[in-house]
Coordinates of N, CA and C in Angstrom, one line a residue:
M330 N 0.8 -1.2 0.0 CA 0.0 0.0 0.0 C 0.9 1.2 0.0
A331 N 0.5 2.2 -0.8 CA 1.3 3.5 -0.8 C 0.4 4.6 -0.4
Q332 N 1.0 5.6 0.2 CA 0.2 6.8 0.6 C 0.6 8.0 -0.4
I333 N -0.5 8.6 -0.9 CA -0.3 9.8 -1.8 C -1.2 10.8 -1.1
N334 N -1.4 12.0 -1.8 CA -2.2 13.0 -1.2 C -3.2 13.6 -2.3
L335 N -4.3 14.0 -1.8 CA -5.3 14.7 -2.6 C -5.6 16.0 -1.9
G336 N -5.1 17.1 -2.5 CA -5.2 18.4 -1.9 C -4.6 18.4 -0.5
G337 N -3.5 17.7 -0.3 CA -2.9 17.6 1.0 C -3.4 16.6 2.0
D338 N -4.5 16.0 1.7 CA -5.1 15.0 2.5 C -4.6 13.6 2.1
P339 N -4.2 12.8 3.1 CA -3.6 11.5 2.8 C -4.7 10.5 2.1
V340 N -4.2 9.8 1.1 CA -5.1 8.8 0.4 C -4.2 7.6 0.3
Q341 N -4.8 6.4 0.4 CA -4.1 5.1 0.3 C -4.4 4.5 -1.1
T342 N -3.4 3.8 -1.6 CA -3.6 3.0 -2.8 C -3.6 1.5 -2.4
I343 N -4.1 0.7 -3.2 CA -4.3 -0.7 -2.9 C -3.0 -1.5 -2.8
G344 N -1.9 -0.9 -3.4 CA -0.6 -1.6 -3.4 C 0.4 -0.6 -3.8
T345 N 1.5 -1.1 -4.5 CA 2.6 -0.3 -4.9 C 2.8 -0.6 -6.4
L346 N 3.4 0.3 -7.1 CA 3.8 0.1 -8.5 C 4.7 -1.0 -8.7
P347 N 4.7 -1.7 -9.8 CA 5.7 -2.7 -10.1 C 7.1 -2.2 -9.9
E348 N 8.0 -3.0 -9.4 CA 9.4 -2.6 -9.1 C 10.2 -2.5 -10.4
T349 N 11.1 -1.6 -10.4 CA 12.0 -1.5 -11.6 C 12.8 -2.8 -11.7
G350 N 12.8 -3.3 -12.9 CA 13.5 -4.6 -13.2 C 12.5 -5.8 -13.3
S351 N 11.3 -5.6 -12.7 CA 10.3 -6.7 -12.7 C 9.6 -6.7 -14.1
A352 N 8.9 -7.8 -14.3 CA 8.1 -7.9 -15.6 C 6.9 -7.0 -15.5
L353 N 6.6 -6.3 -16.6 CA 5.4 -5.5 -16.6 C 4.2 -6.4 -16.5
P354 N 3.3 -6.2 -15.5 CA 2.1 -7.0 -15.4 C 1.3 -7.0 -16.7
A355 N 0.8 -8.1 -17.1 CA -0.1 -8.2 -18.3 C -1.3 -7.4 -18.0
F356 N -1.9 -6.8 -19.0 CA -3.2 -6.1 -18.8 C -4.1 -6.2 -20.1
T357 N -5.3 -6.1 -19.8 CA -6.3 -6.0 -20.9 C -7.3 -4.9 -20.5
L358 N -7.3 -3.9 -21.4 CA -8.2 -2.7 -21.2 C -9.2 -2.6 -22.3
V359 N -10.0 -1.5 -22.3 CA -11.0 -1.3 -23.3 C -10.7 0.0 -24.1
D360 N -10.6 -0.1 -25.4 CA -10.3 1.1 -26.2 C -11.6 1.9 -26.4
T361 N -11.4 3.0 -27.2 CA -12.5 4.0 -27.4 C -13.6 3.4 -28.3
E362 N -13.4 2.3 -28.9 CA -14.4 1.6 -29.8 C -14.9 0.4 -29.1
L363 N -14.7 0.2 -27.8 CA -15.1 -0.9 -27.0 C -14.4 -2.2 -27.3
G364 N -13.3 -2.1 -28.0 CA -12.4 -3.3 -28.3 C -11.4 -3.5 -27.2
E365 N -10.7 -4.6 -27.3 CA -9.7 -4.8 -26.2 C -8.3 -4.3 -26.6
V366 N -7.6 -3.8 -25.7 CA -6.2 -3.3 -25.8 C -5.5 -4.2 -24.8
D367 N -4.5 -5.0 -25.2 CA -3.8 -5.8 -24.3 C -2.3 -5.5 -24.4
S368 N -1.6 -5.8 -23.3 CA -0.2 -5.6 -23.3 C 0.6 -6.4 -24.3
A369 N 0.1 -7.6 -24.7 CA 0.8 -8.4 -25.6 C 0.8 -7.8 -27.0
S370 N -0.1 -6.9 -27.3 CA -0.1 -6.2 -28.6 C 1.0 -5.2 -28.8
F371 N 1.7 -4.9 -27.7 CA 2.8 -3.9 -27.7 C 4.2 -4.6 -27.6
A372 N 4.2 -5.9 -27.7 CA 5.5 -6.7 -27.6 C 6.5 -6.1 -28.5
G373 N 7.7 -6.0 -28.0 CA 8.8 -5.5 -28.9 C 8.9 -4.0 -28.9
K374 N 8.0 -3.3 -28.3 CA 8.1 -1.8 -28.3 C 8.3 -1.3 -26.9
K375 N 8.9 -0.2 -26.8 CA 9.0 0.5 -25.5 C 7.6 1.0 -25.1
I376 N 7.2 0.9 -23.8 CA 5.9 1.3 -23.4 C 5.9 2.3 -22.3
V377 N 5.1 3.4 -22.5 CA 4.9 4.3 -21.4 C 3.4 4.2 -21.0
L378 N 3.1 4.0 -19.7 CA 1.8 4.0 -19.2 C 1.6 5.2 -18.4
N379 N 0.7 6.1 -18.9 CA 0.3 7.3 -18.3 C -1.1 7.0 -17.6
I380 N -1.0 6.8 -16.3 CA -2.2 6.4 -15.5 C -2.7 7.6 -14.7
F381 N -4.0 7.8 -14.7 CA -4.6 9.0 -14.0 C -6.0 8.7 -13.6
P382 N -6.6 9.6 -12.7 CA -8.0 9.4 -12.3 C -9.1 9.6 -13.3
S383 N -9.1 10.7 -14.0 CA -10.2 11.0 -14.9 C -9.8 12.0 -16.0
I384 N -10.1 11.7 -17.2 CA -9.7 12.6 -18.3 C -10.5 13.9 -18.3
D385 N -11.5 14.0 -17.5 CA -12.3 15.2 -17.4 C -11.9 16.1 -16.3
T386 N -10.6 16.0 -15.9 CA -10.0 17.0 -14.9 C -8.9 17.7 -15.6
D387 N -8.5 18.9 -15.1 CA -7.5 19.7 -15.8 C -6.2 19.0 -15.9
V388 N -5.7 18.5 -14.7 CA -4.3 17.9 -14.7 C -4.3 16.6 -15.6
C389 N -5.3 15.8 -15.5 CA -5.4 14.6 -16.2 C -5.4 14.8 -17.7
S390 N -6.2 15.8 -18.2 CA -6.3 16.1 -19.6 C -5.0 16.7 -20.1
A391 N -4.4 17.5 -19.2 CA -3.1 18.1 -19.6 C -2.0 17.0 -19.8
S392 N -2.1 16.0 -19.0 CA -1.1 14.9 -19.1 C -1.3 14.1 -20.4
V393 N -2.5 13.9 -20.8 CA -2.8 13.3 -22.1 C -2.3 14.1 -23.2
R394 N -2.6 15.4 -23.2 CA -2.1 16.3 -24.2 C -0.6 16.3 -24.3
R395 N 0.1 16.4 -23.2 CA 1.5 16.4 -23.1 C 2.1 15.1 -23.6
F396 N 1.6 14.0 -23.2 CA 2.1 12.7 -23.7 C 1.8 12.5 -25.1
N397 N 0.7 13.1 -25.7 CA 0.4 13.0 -27.1 C 1.6 13.7 -27.9
T398 N 2.1 14.8 -27.4 CA 3.2 15.5 -28.0 C 4.5 14.7 -27.9
I399 N 4.7 14.2 -26.7 CA 5.9 13.4 -26.4 C 6.0 12.2 -27.2
A400 N 4.8 11.5 -27.4 CA 4.8 10.2 -28.1 C 5.2 10.4 -29.6
D401 N 4.9 11.6 -30.1 CA 5.2 11.9 -31.5 C 6.7 12.0 -31.7
E402 N 7.4 12.3 -30.6 CA 8.9 12.5 -30.6 C 9.7 11.3 -30.3
L403 N 9.0 10.2 -29.9 CA 9.8 9.0 -29.4 C 9.7 7.9 -30.5
D404 N 10.8 7.3 -30.7 CA 10.8 6.2 -31.7 C 10.5 4.9 -31.0
D405 N 9.8 4.0 -31.8 CA 9.5 2.7 -31.4 C 8.9 2.6 -29.9
T406 N 8.0 3.5 -29.6 CA 7.4 3.7 -28.3 C 5.9 3.8 -28.4
V407 N 5.2 3.2 -27.6 CA 3.7 3.4 -27.5 C 3.4 4.0 -26.1
V408 N 2.6 5.0 -26.2 CA 2.2 5.6 -24.9 C 0.7 5.3 -24.7
V409 N 0.4 4.6 -23.6 CA -1.0 4.2 -23.3 C -1.5 5.1 -22.1
C410 N -2.6 5.9 -22.4 CA -3.2 6.7 -21.4 C -4.3 6.0 -20.8
I411 N -4.3 5.7 -19.4 CA -5.2 4.8 -18.8 C -5.9 5.5 -17.6
S412 N -7.3 5.4 -17.7 CA -8.1 5.8 -16.5 C -9.3 4.9 -16.5
K413 N -10.2 5.1 -15.5 CA -11.4 4.3 -15.4 C -12.6 5.0 -16.1
D414 N -12.3 6.1 -16.8 CA -13.4 6.8 -17.5 C -14.0 5.8 -18.5
L415 N -15.2 6.0 -18.8 CA -15.8 5.2 -19.9 C -15.2 5.5 -21.2
P416 N -15.1 4.5 -22.1 CA -14.5 4.8 -23.4 C -15.2 5.9 -24.2
F417 N -16.5 6.1 -23.9 CA -17.2 7.2 -24.6 C -16.6 8.6 -24.2
A418 N -16.3 8.8 -23.0 CA -15.7 10.0 -22.5 C -14.3 10.2 -23.1
Q419 N -13.6 9.1 -23.1 CA -12.2 9.2 -23.6 C -12.3 9.5 -25.1
A420 N -13.2 8.9 -25.9 CA -13.3 9.2 -27.3 C -13.7 10.6 -27.5
R421 N -14.6 11.1 -26.7 CA -15.1 12.5 -26.9 C -13.9 13.5 -26.7
F422 N -13.2 13.3 -25.6 CA -12.0 14.1 -25.3 C -11.0 14.1 -26.4
C423 N -10.6 12.9 -26.9 CA -9.6 12.7 -27.9 C -10.0 13.3 -29.2
G424 N -11.3 13.2 -29.5 CA -11.8 13.8 -30.8 C -11.8 15.3 -30.7
A425 N -12.2 15.9 -29.6 CA -12.2 17.3 -29.5 C -10.8 17.9 -29.4
E426 N -9.9 17.2 -28.9 CA -8.5 17.7 -28.7 C -7.5 17.3 -29.8
G427 N -8.0 16.4 -30.7 CA -7.1 16.0 -31.8 C -6.0 15.0 -31.3
I428 N -6.3 14.3 -30.3 CA -5.3 13.3 -29.7 C -5.2 12.1 -30.6
K429 N -4.0 11.9 -31.2 CA -3.8 10.8 -32.2 C -2.6 10.0 -32.0
N430 N -1.7 10.5 -31.2 CA -0.4 9.8 -31.0 C -0.3 8.8 -29.9
V431 N -1.3 8.8 -29.0 CA -1.3 7.9 -27.9 C -2.5 6.9 -28.0
V432 N -2.4 5.8 -27.3 CA -3.5 4.9 -27.2 C -4.2 5.2 -25.9
V433 N -5.5 5.5 -26.0 CA -6.3 5.8 -24.8 C -7.2 4.6 -24.4
A434 N -7.1 4.2 -23.2 CA -7.8 2.9 -22.8 C -8.4 3.1 -21.4
S435 N -9.5 2.3 -21.2 CA -10.2 2.4 -20.0 C -10.0 1.1 -19.2
A436 N -9.8 1.3 -17.9 CA -9.7 0.1 -17.0 C -11.0 -0.1 -16.2
F437 N -12.1 0.4 -16.8 CA -13.4 0.3 -16.1 C -13.9 -1.1 -15.8
R438 N -13.4 -2.1 -16.6 CA -13.9 -3.4 -16.3 C -12.7 -4.4 -16.3
S439 N -11.6 -4.0 -15.7 CA -10.4 -4.8 -15.6 C -9.8 -4.7 -14.2
S440 N -8.9 -5.6 -13.9 CA -8.2 -5.5 -12.6 C -6.9 -4.7 -12.7
F441 N -6.8 -3.9 -13.7 CA -5.5 -3.1 -13.9 C -5.1 -2.4 -12.7
G442 N -6.0 -1.6 -12.1 CA -5.7 -0.8 -10.9 C -5.1 -1.6 -9.8
E443 N -5.7 -2.8 -9.6 CA -5.2 -3.7 -8.5 C -3.9 -4.3 -8.9
D444 N -3.7 -4.8 -10.2 CA -2.5 -5.4 -10.6 C -1.3 -4.5 -10.6
Y445 N -1.6 -3.2 -10.8 CA -0.5 -2.2 -10.8 C -0.4 -1.4 -9.4
G446 N -1.3 -1.7 -8.5 CA -1.3 -1.1 -7.2 C -1.7 0.3 -7.1
V447 N -2.5 0.8 -8.1 CA -2.8 2.2 -8.2 C -4.2 2.6 -7.9
T448 N -5.1 1.6 -7.6 CA -6.4 2.0 -7.2 C -6.4 2.6 -5.8
M449 N -7.1 3.8 -5.8 CA -7.2 4.5 -4.5 C -8.3 3.8 -3.6
T450 N -8.0 3.6 -2.4 CA -8.9 2.8 -1.5 C -9.7 3.7 -0.6
D451 N -9.4 5.0 -0.5 CA -10.2 5.9 0.3 C -10.1 7.3 -0.3
G452 N -10.7 8.2 0.4 CA -10.7 9.6 -0.1 C -11.8 9.9 -1.1
A453 N -11.9 11.1 -1.6 CA -12.9 11.5 -2.5 C -12.9 10.8 -3.9
L454 N -11.7 10.3 -4.3 CA -11.6 9.6 -5.6 C -11.4 8.1 -5.4
E455 N -11.9 7.6 -4.3 CA -11.8 6.2 -4.0 C -12.3 5.4 -5.2
G456 N -11.6 4.3 -5.6 CA -11.9 3.5 -6.7 C -11.3 3.9 -8.0
L457 N -10.8 5.1 -8.1 CA -10.2 5.6 -9.3 C -8.7 5.3 -9.2
L458 N -8.0 5.5 -10.3 CA -6.5 5.2 -10.4 C -5.7 6.4 -10.0
S459 N -4.6 6.2 -9.2 CA -3.8 7.3 -8.8 C -2.9 7.7 -10.0
R460 N -2.4 9.0 -10.0 CA -1.6 9.5 -11.1 C -0.2 8.8 -11.0
S461 N 0.1 8.1 -12.0 CA 1.4 7.3 -12.1 C 1.9 7.2 -13.5
I462 N 3.2 6.9 -13.5 CA 3.8 6.6 -14.8 C 4.6 5.3 -14.7
V463 N 4.5 4.5 -15.7 CA 5.4 3.2 -15.7 C 6.0 3.2 -17.1
V464 N 7.3 3.0 -17.2 CA 8.0 2.8 -18.5 C 8.6 1.4 -18.5
A465 N 8.4 0.7 -19.6 CA 8.9 -0.6 -19.8 C 9.8 -0.7 -21.1
D466 N 10.8 -1.5 -21.1 CA 11.6 -1.7 -22.3 C 11.0 -2.6 -23.3
R467 N 11.6 -2.9 -24.3 CA 11.1 -3.7 -25.4 C 10.9 -5.2 -25.0
D468 N 11.5 -5.6 -23.9 CA 11.4 -6.9 -23.4 C 10.3 -7.0 -22.3
G469 N 9.6 -5.9 -22.0 CA 8.6 -5.9 -21.0 C 9.1 -5.8 -19.6
K470 N 10.3 -5.3 -19.4 CA 10.8 -5.1 -18.1 C 10.6 -3.7 -17.7
V471 N 10.2 -3.5 -16.4 CA 9.9 -2.1 -15.9 C 11.2 -1.4 -15.8
A472 N 11.3 -0.2 -16.4 CA 12.6 0.6 -16.4 C 12.4 1.8 -15.5
Y473 N 11.2 2.3 -15.3 CA 11.0 3.5 -14.5 C 9.6 3.5 -14.0
T474 N 9.4 4.1 -12.8 CA 8.0 4.3 -12.3 C 8.0 5.6 -11.5
Q475 N 6.8 6.2 -11.5 CA 6.6 7.4 -10.7 C 5.1 7.3 -10.2
Q476 N 4.9 7.4 -8.9 CA 3.6 7.6 -8.4 C 3.6 9.0 -7.9
V477 N 2.8 9.9 -8.5 CA 2.9 11.3 -8.2 C 2.4 11.5 -6.8
P478 N 3.1 12.1 -5.9 CA 2.7 12.2 -4.5 C 1.5 13.0 -4.2
E479 N 1.2 14.0 -5.0 CA 0.0 14.8 -4.9 C -0.8 14.7 -6.2
I480 N -2.0 14.2 -6.1 CA -2.8 14.0 -7.2 C -3.0 15.2 -8.1
H481 N -3.0 16.4 -7.5 CA -3.2 17.6 -8.2 C -2.0 18.0 -9.0
D482 N -0.9 17.3 -8.9 CA 0.4 17.7 -9.6 C 0.5 16.8 -10.9
E483 N 1.2 17.4 -11.9 CA 1.5 16.6 -13.1 C 2.7 15.7 -12.9
P484 N 2.7 14.6 -13.7 CA 3.9 13.7 -13.5 C 5.2 14.4 -14.0
D485 N 6.3 13.8 -13.8 CA 7.6 14.3 -14.3 C 7.8 13.8 -15.7
Y486 N 7.3 14.6 -16.7 CA 7.4 14.3 -18.1 C 8.9 14.1 -18.5
D487 N 9.8 15.0 -18.0 CA 11.2 14.9 -18.4 C 11.8 13.6 -18.0
A488 N 11.5 13.2 -16.8 CA 12.1 11.9 -16.3 C 11.5 10.7 -17.0
A489 N 10.2 10.8 -17.4 CA 9.6 9.7 -18.2 C 10.3 9.6 -19.6
R490 N 10.4 10.8 -20.2 CA 11.1 10.8 -21.5 C 12.5 10.3 -21.4
A491 N 13.3 10.8 -20.4 CA 14.6 10.3 -20.2 C 14.7 8.8 -20.0
A492 N 13.8 8.3 -19.3 CA 13.8 6.8 -19.1 C 13.6 6.1 -20.4
V493 N 12.7 6.6 -21.2 CA 12.5 6.0 -22.6 C 13.7 6.1 -23.4
T494 N 14.3 7.3 -23.5 CA 15.5 7.4 -24.4 C 16.7 6.7 -23.9
A495 N 16.8 6.4 -22.6 CA 17.9 5.6 -22.1 C 17.8 4.2 -22.5
L496 N 16.6 3.7 -23.0 CA 16.4 2.4 -23.4 C 17.0 2.1 -24.8
D497 N 17.4 3.1 -25.5 CA 17.9 2.9 -26.9 C 19.3 2.4 -26.9

């Protein structure tokens, strides 16, 4: 279990992020067309998981926009933006914002949050995913993680990008 903050108030998560050097836990999510997105489909690519509570909040939407730009600059890398938002909300946002360089996927009917230790177990956002980043190499080994200590803060984009480029 990890402790993060929501507006300075402590919030617990169900577990902890996968450790650096460990195998990236397999996942199956739902894409904006209600199809499946699974980790196996990204085999052989570097992966960035941008995990957040809801695409309909300022910081979460900013992270999707920023990773959309970053994804366009990274070779042989897929960026997956993951929340528990319904795929319809994700599709609406991506369409309105012109988001095309990332994969947006919903964990609304999967164990992703539990498997990655990011489901918040208390507080106002209980049941949603905490803001986190996970980077994995082409072999599916975790190379970098960040669980943002304050949900209202953006992730460290530069550190995530550096982790990806260090894998070359």
